[in-house]
Coordinates of C-alpha atoms and ligand atoms in Angstrom, one line a residue:
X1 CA 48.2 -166.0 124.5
X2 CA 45.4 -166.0 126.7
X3 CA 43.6 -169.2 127.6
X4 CA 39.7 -167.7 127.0
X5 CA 38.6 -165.9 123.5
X6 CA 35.7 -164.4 123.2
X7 CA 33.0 -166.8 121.5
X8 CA 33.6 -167.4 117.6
X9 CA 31.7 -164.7 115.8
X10 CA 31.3 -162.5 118.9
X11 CA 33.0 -158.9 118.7
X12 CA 34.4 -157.2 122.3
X13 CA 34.0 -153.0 121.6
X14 CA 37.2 -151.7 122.9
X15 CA 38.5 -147.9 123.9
X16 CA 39.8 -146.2 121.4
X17 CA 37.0 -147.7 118.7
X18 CA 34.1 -148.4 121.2
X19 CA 33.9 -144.7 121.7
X20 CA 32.5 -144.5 117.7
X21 CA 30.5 -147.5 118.1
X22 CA 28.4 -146.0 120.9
X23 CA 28.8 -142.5 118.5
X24 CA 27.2 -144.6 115.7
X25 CA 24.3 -145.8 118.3
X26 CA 23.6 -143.0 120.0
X27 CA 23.7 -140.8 116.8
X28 CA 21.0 -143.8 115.2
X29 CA 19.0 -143.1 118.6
X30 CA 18.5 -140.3 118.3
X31 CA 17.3 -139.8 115.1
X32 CA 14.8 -142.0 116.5
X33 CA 13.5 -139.9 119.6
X34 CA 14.0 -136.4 117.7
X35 CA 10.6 -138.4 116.0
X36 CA 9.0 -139.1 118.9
X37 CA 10.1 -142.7 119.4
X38 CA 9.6 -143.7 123.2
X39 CA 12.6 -146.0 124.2
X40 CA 12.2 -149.8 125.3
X41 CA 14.3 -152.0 127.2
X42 CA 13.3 -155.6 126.5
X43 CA 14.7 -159.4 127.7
X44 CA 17.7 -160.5 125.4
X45 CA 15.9 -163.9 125.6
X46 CA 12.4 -164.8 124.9
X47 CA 10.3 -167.8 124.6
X48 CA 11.4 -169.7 121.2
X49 CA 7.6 -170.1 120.1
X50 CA 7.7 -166.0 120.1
X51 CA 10.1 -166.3 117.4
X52 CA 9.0 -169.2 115.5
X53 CA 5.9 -168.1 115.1
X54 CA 6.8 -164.2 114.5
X55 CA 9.8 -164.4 112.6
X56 CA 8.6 -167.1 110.8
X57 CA 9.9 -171.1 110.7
X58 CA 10.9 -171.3 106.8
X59 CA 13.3 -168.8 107.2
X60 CA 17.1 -169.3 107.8
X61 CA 16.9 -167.0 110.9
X62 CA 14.8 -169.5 112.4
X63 CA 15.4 -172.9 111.1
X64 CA 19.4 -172.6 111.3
X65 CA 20.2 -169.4 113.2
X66 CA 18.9 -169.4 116.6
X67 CA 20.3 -169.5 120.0
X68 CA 18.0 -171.9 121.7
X69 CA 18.2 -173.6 124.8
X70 CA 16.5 -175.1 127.6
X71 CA 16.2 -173.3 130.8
X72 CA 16.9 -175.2 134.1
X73 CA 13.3 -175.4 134.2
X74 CA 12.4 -177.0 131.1
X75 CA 10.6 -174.0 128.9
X76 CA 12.6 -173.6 125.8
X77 CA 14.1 -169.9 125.3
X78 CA 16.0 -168.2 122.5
X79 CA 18.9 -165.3 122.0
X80 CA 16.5 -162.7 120.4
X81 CA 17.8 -162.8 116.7
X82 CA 15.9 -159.7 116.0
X83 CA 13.8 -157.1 117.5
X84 CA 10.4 -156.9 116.0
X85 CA 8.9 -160.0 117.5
X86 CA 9.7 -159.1 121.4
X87 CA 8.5 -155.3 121.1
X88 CA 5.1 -156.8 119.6
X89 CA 4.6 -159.2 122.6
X90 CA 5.5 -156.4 125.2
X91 CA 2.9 -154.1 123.3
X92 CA 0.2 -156.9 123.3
X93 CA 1.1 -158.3 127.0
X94 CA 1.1 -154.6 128.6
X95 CA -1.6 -153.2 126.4
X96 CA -0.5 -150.4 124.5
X97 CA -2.3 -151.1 121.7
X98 CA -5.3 -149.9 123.5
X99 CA -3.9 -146.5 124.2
X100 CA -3.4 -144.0 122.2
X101 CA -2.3 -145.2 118.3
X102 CA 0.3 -145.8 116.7
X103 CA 3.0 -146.5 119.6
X104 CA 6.0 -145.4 118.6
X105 CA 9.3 -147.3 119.8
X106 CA 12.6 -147.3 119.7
X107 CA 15.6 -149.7 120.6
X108 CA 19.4 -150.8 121.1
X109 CA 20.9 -153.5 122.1
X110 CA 22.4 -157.4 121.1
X111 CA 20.6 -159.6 118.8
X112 CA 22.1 -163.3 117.8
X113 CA 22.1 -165.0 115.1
X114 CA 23.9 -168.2 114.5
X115 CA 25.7 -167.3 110.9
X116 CA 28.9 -168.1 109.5
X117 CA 31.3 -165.2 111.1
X118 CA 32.9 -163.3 108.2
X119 CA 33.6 -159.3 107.9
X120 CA 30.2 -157.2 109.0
X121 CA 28.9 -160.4 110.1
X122 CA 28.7 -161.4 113.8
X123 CA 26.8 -164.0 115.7
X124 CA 26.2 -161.1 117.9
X125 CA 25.3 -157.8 116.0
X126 CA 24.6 -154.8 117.1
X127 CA 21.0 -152.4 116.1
X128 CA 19.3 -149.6 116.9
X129 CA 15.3 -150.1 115.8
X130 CA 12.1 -148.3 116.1
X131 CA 8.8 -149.6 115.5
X132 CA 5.4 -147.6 114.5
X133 CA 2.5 -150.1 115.5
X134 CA -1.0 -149.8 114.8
X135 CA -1.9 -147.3 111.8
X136 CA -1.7 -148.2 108.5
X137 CA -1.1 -145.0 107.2
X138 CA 2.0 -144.5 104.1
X139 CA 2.8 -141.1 105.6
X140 CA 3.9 -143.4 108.6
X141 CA 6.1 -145.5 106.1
X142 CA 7.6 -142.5 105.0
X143 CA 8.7 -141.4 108.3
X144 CA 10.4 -144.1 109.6
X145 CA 12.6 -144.5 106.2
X146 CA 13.0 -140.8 106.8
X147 CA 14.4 -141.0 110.5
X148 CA 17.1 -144.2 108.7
X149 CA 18.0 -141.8 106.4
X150 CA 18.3 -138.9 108.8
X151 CA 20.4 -140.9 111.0
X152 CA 22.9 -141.9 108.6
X153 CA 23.3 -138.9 107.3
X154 CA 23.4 -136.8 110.6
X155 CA 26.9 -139.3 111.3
X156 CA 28.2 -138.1 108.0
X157 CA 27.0 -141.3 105.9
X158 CA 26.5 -140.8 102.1
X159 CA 27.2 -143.9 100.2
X160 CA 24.4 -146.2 100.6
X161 CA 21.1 -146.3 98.4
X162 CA 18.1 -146.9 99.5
X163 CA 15.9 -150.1 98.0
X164 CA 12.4 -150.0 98.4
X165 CA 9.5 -152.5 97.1
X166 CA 5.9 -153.4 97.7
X167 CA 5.7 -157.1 99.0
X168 CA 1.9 -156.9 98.7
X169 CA -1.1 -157.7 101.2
X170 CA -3.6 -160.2 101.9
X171 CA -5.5 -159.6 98.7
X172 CA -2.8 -159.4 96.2
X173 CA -0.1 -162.2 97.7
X174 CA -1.5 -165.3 97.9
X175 CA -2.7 -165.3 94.1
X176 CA 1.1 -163.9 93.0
X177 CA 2.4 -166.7 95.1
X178 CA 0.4 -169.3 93.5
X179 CA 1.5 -167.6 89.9
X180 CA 5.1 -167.3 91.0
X181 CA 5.2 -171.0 92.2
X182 CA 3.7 -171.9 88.8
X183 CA 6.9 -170.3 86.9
X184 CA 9.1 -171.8 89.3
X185 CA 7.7 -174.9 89.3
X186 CA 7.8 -175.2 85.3
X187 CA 11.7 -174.7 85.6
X188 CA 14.1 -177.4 85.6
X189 CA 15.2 -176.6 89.2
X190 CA 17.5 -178.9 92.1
X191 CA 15.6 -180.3 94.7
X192 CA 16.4 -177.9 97.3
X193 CA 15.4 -175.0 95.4
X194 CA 12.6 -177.2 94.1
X195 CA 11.4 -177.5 98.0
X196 CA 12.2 -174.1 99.0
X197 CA 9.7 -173.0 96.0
X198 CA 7.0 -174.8 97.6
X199 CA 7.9 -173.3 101.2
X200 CA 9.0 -169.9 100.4
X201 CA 8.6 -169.3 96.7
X202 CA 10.0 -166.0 97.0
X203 CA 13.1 -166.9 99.1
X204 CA 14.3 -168.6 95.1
X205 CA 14.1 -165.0 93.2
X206 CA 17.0 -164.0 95.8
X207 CA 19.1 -167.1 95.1
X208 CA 22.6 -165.9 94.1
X209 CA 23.4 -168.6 92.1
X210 CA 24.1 -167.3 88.2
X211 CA 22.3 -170.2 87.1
X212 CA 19.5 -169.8 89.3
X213 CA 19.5 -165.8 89.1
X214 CA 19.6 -166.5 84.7
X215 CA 16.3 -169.1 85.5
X216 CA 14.5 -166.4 87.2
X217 CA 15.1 -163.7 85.3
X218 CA 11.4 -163.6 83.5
X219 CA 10.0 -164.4 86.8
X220 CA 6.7 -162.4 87.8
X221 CA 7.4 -159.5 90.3
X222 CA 5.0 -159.0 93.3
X223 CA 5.3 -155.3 92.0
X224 CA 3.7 -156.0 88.7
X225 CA 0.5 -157.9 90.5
X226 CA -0.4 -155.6 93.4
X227 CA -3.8 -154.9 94.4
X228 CA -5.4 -151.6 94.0
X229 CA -4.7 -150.5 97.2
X230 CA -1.5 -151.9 97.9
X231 CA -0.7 -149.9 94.9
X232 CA -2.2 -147.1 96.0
X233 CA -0.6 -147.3 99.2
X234 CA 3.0 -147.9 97.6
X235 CA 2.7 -144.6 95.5
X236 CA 1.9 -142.5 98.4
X237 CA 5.1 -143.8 100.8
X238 CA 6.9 -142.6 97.4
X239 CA 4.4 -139.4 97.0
X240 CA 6.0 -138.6 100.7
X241 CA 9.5 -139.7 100.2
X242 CA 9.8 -137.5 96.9
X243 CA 8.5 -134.3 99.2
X244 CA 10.9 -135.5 102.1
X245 CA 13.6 -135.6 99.4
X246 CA 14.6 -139.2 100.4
X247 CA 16.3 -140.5 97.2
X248 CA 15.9 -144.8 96.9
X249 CA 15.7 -146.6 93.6
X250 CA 12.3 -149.3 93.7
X251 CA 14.2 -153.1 93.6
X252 CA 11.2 -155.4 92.8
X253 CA 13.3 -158.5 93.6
X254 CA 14.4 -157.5 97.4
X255 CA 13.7 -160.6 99.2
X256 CA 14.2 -159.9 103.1
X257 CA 15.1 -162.5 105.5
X258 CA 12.6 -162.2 108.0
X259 CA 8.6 -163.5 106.8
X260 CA 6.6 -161.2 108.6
X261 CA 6.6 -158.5 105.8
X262 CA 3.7 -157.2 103.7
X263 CA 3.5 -153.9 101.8
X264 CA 6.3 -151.2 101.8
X265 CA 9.8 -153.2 102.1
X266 CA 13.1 -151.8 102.0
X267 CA 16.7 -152.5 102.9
X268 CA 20.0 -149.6 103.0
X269 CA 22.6 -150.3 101.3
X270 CA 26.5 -149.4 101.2
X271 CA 28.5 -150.3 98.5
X272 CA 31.9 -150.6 100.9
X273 CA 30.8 -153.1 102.4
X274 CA 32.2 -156.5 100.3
X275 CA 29.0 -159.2 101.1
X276 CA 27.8 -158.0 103.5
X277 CA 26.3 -155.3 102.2
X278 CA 23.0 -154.3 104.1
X279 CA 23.4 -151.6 106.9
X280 CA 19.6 -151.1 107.8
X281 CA 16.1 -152.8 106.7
X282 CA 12.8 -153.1 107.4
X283 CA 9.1 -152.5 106.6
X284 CA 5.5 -153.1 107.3
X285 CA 4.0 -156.4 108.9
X286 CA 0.2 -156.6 108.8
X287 CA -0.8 -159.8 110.2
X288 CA 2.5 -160.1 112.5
X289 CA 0.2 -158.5 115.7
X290 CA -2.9 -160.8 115.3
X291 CA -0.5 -163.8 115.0
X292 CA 1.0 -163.5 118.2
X293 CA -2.3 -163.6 119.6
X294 CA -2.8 -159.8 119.9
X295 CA -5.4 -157.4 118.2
X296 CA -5.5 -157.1 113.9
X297 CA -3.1 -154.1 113.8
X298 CA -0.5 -153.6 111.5
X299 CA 2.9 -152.1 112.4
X300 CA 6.2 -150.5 110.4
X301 CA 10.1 -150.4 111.4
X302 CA 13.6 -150.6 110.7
X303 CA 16.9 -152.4 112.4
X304 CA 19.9 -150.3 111.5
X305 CA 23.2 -153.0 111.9
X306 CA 25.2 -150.2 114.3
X307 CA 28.4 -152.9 113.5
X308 CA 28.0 -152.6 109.5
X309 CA 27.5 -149.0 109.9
X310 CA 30.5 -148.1 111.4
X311 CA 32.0 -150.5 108.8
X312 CA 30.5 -147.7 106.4
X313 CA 31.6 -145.1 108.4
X314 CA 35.7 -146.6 108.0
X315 CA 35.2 -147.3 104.3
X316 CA 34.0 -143.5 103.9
X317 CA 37.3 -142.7 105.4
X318 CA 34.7 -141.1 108.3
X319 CA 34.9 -141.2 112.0
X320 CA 32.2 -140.5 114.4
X321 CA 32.2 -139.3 118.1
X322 CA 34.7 -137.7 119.8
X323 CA 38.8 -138.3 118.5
X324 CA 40.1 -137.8 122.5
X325 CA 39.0 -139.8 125.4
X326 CA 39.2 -136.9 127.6
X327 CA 39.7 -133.0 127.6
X328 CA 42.2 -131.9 130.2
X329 CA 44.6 -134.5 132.0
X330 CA 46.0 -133.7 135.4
X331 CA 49.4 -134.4 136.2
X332 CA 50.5 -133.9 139.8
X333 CA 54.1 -135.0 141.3
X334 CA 54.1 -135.3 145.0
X335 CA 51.3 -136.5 147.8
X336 CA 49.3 -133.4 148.1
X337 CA 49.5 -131.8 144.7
X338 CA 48.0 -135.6 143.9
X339 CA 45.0 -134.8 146.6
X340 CA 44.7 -130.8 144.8
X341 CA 44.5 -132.2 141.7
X342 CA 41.9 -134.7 141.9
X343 CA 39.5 -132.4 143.4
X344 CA 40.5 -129.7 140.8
X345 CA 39.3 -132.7 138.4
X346 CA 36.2 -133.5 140.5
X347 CA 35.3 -129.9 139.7
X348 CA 35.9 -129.9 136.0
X349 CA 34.0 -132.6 135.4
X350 CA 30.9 -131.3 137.5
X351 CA 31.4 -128.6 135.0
X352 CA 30.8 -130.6 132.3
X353 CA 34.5 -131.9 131.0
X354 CA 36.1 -134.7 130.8
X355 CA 38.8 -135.4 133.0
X356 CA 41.6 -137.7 134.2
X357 CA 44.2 -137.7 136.1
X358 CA 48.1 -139.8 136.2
X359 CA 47.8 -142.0 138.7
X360 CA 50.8 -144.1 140.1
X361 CA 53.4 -141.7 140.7
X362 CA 55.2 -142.3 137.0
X363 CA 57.2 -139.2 137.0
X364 CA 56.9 -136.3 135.4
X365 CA 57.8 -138.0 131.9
X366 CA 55.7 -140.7 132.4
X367 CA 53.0 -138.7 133.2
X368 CA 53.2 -136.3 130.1
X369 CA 52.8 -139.2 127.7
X370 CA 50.2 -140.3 129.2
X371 CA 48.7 -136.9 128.6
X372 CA 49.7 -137.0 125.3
X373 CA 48.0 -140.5 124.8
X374 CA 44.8 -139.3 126.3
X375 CA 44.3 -136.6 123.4
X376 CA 44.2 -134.0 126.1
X377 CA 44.2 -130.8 125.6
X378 CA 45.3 -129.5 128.3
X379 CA 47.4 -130.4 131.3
X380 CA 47.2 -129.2 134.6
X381 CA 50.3 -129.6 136.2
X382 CA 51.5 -129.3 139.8
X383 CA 54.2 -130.3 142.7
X384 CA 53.7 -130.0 145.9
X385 CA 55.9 -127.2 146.0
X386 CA 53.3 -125.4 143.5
X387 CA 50.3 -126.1 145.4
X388 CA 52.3 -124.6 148.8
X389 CA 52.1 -121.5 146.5
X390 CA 49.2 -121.8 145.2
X391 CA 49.8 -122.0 141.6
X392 CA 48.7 -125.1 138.9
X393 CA 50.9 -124.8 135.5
X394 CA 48.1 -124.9 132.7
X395 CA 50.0 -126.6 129.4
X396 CA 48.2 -126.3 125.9
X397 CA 49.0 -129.7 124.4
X398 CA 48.4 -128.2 121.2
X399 CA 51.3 -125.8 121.3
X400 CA 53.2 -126.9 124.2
X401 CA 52.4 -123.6 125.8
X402 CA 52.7 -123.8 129.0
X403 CA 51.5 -120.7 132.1
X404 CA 50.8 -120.9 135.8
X405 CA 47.5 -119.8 136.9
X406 CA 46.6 -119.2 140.7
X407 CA 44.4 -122.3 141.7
X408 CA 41.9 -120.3 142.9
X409 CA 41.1 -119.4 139.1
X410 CA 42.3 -122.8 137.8
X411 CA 39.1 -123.8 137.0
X412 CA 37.2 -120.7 135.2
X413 CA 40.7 -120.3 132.9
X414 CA 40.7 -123.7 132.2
X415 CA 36.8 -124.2 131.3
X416 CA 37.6 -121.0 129.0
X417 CA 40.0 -123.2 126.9
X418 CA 36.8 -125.3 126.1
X419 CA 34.7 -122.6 125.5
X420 CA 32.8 -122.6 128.5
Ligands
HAM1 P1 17.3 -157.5 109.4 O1 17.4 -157.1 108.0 O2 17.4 -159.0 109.7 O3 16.0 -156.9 110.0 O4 18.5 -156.9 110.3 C1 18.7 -155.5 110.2 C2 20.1 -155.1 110.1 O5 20.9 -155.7 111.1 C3 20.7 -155.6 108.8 O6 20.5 -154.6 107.7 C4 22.2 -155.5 109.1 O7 22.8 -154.2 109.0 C5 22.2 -155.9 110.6 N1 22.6 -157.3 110.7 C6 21.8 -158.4 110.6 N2 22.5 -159.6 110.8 C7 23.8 -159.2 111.0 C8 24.9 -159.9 111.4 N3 25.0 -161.2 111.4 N4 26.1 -159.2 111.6 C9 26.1 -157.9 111.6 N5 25.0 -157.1 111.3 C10 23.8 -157.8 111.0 C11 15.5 -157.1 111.3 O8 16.2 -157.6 112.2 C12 14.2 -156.6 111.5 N6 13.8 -156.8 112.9 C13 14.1 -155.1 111.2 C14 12.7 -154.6 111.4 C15 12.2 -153.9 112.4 N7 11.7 -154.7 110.5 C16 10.6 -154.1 111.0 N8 10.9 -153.6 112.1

């Protein structure tokens, strides 16, 4: 037993499975930057206020989640707990809302989030996320669900759905939220939920409680009240995702966690998931810009969970990136067959391979599983006696075929294995 764990809730990504985590991220990438998505590295902490006032305090991500703390010179700062809110203050504080529009973005990295730990749930998850700030335009919408989609399905992801909804916009919201309270406030609710109506009336409609869930059943739907042009604007995202041939079905009762949300809302799900359910989400934030003290713009994105998405992968019975940790493994027995080898190696992987060598002097035996546990396939194998005659035995660890090739053409033979 060792005397330090990680922290409760807190994954470590470990060879043989960090290899498809980074798989899973990198494929999510770069679905991103194949659509133009410029890359951002931001702070993992920022100033609390940021979130509070972006993320919104009624939620659970802020009022119970966060990592906050107080630096050793007295500002408070938090863990980020999700993306969105530090990309808008880097676009606002470096100005690139007053180049050329929209800014596309993209992102990966550790968010935190103070939840109870349970399977595809981590007090430190894992996303890839792009946001598209400062056009209002559906077609823009439709391309961001369309890069999720694309990304998922380019790792060889099929069971999830896609839930879309309109959450409304400044015209349209505050009446339905005055109508939806009414309901709500006419049923014979518990205090909590009776508070949480007046907070965050729409936070109730995703209660899960069956009593609650039976209460709200005839509740109005922000879908049923939409102005003209959110409607408007709602039809075209699913004009463009029809042409795209994006399926989703339309769930009027999504209820996201984050407040900063307006218009087209949607969240991917897997059904292998158990709970936790939700692999990506996202949507369009009006008023989120001009409330962190920035210019009226509104923005669109996605976080895909890279943790709950290899989580998909598994339950698919999938694997993504590559099944060996290296192509050829070099096994030499004796001093300078030890010093040929490794700069036969040094080569290979200037040509593009992956390659290690047995280190340690394990014997032959020793060595060969280790070539074996690699997922190798090939060996390069010399003694010293070898190298004196300037031969390297070349083993297929497929067949167990084994030939010596003159080390002067070591190289070129073995890059032809690989196709190269
Ligand atoms: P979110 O829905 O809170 O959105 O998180 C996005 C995804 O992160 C979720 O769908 C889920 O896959 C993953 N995730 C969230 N919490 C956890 C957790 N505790 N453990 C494992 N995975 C988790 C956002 O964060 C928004 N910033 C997305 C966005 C960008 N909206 C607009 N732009």
């Amino acid at each position: 037993m060792s005397e330090f764990k990680a922290p409760k809730g807190i994954p470590d990504y470990l060879p043989p499975d960090s290899a498809q985590f980074v798989a899973v991220r990198d494929g999510l990438l770069a679905a991103a930057r194949s659509a133009g998505y410029g890359d951002v590295e931001l702070p993992i902490f920022e100033e609390t206020a940021l979130f509070a006032r972006g993320v919104g305090e009624s939620t659970d991500v802020v009022s119970k989640e966060m990592y906050t703390f107080e630096d050793r010179g007295g500002r408070s700062v938090t863990l980020r707990p999700e993306g969105t809110a530090g990309v808008m203050r880097a676009v606002i504080e470096h100005g690139l809302d007053r180049g050329a529009l929209p800014v596309k973005l993209c992102y990966a990295g550790p968010f935190f989030r103070y939840e109870r730990p349970q399977a595809g749930r981590y007090r430190q998850l894992q996303q890839v996320g792009i946001e598209a700030i400062g056009v209002d335009d559906p077609a823009l919408d439709a391309e961001v669900i369309a890069v999720a989609d694309a990304g998922f399905r380019a790792l060889g992801l099929d069971g999830f759905r896609l839930e879309i909804t309109s959450l409304g916009d400044a015209t349209c919201r505050p009446a339905y939220r005055e109508k939806l309270q009414q309901f709500l406030f006419a049923l014979d609710l518990d205090e909590d939920t009776r508070r949480r109506a007046e907070i965050n009336p729409l936070r109730v409609l995703d209660d899960k409680r069956p009593e609650i869930k039976a209460l709200t059943a005839e509740a109005p739907l922000m879908l049923d009240h939409l102005s003209d042009e959110a409607k408007k604007h709602f039809e075209t995202v699913l004009a463009h995702l029809d042409a795209l041939q994006v399926p989703y079905v339309i769930n009027p009762r999504m209820v996201r966690g984050l407040d900063y949300y307006t218009k087209t809302t949607f969240e991917f799900v897997h059904d292998g998931l158990g709970a936790q359910s939700g692999i990506g989400g996202g949507g369009r934030y009006d008023g989120l810009m001009r409330e962190l003290g920035g210019q009226d713009l509104s923005g669109i994105g996605f976080g895909l969970g890279v943790d709950r998405t290899l989580l998909a992968l598994r339950a698919e019975g999938r694997t993504a990136g590559p099944a060996a940790r290296v192509d050829v493994f070099c096994v030499p027995l004796g001093e300078q067959a030890k010093q040929e080898l490794a700069v036969l190696a040094a080569r290979l992987r200037s040509a593009g391979l992956r390659v290690d060598l047995a280190y340690g002097d394990r014997g032959l035996k020793g060595a060969m599983r280790a070539a074996d546990r690699s997922g190798a396939g090939v060996a390069l194998v010399a003694g010293d006696r070898d190298i004196a005659a300037g031969t390297v035995g070349l083993k297929d660890l497929s067949t167990g075929e084994q030939i010596d090739v003159a080390a002067d053409a070591v190289v070129a033979e073995t890059l032809a294995r690989f196709g190269r």
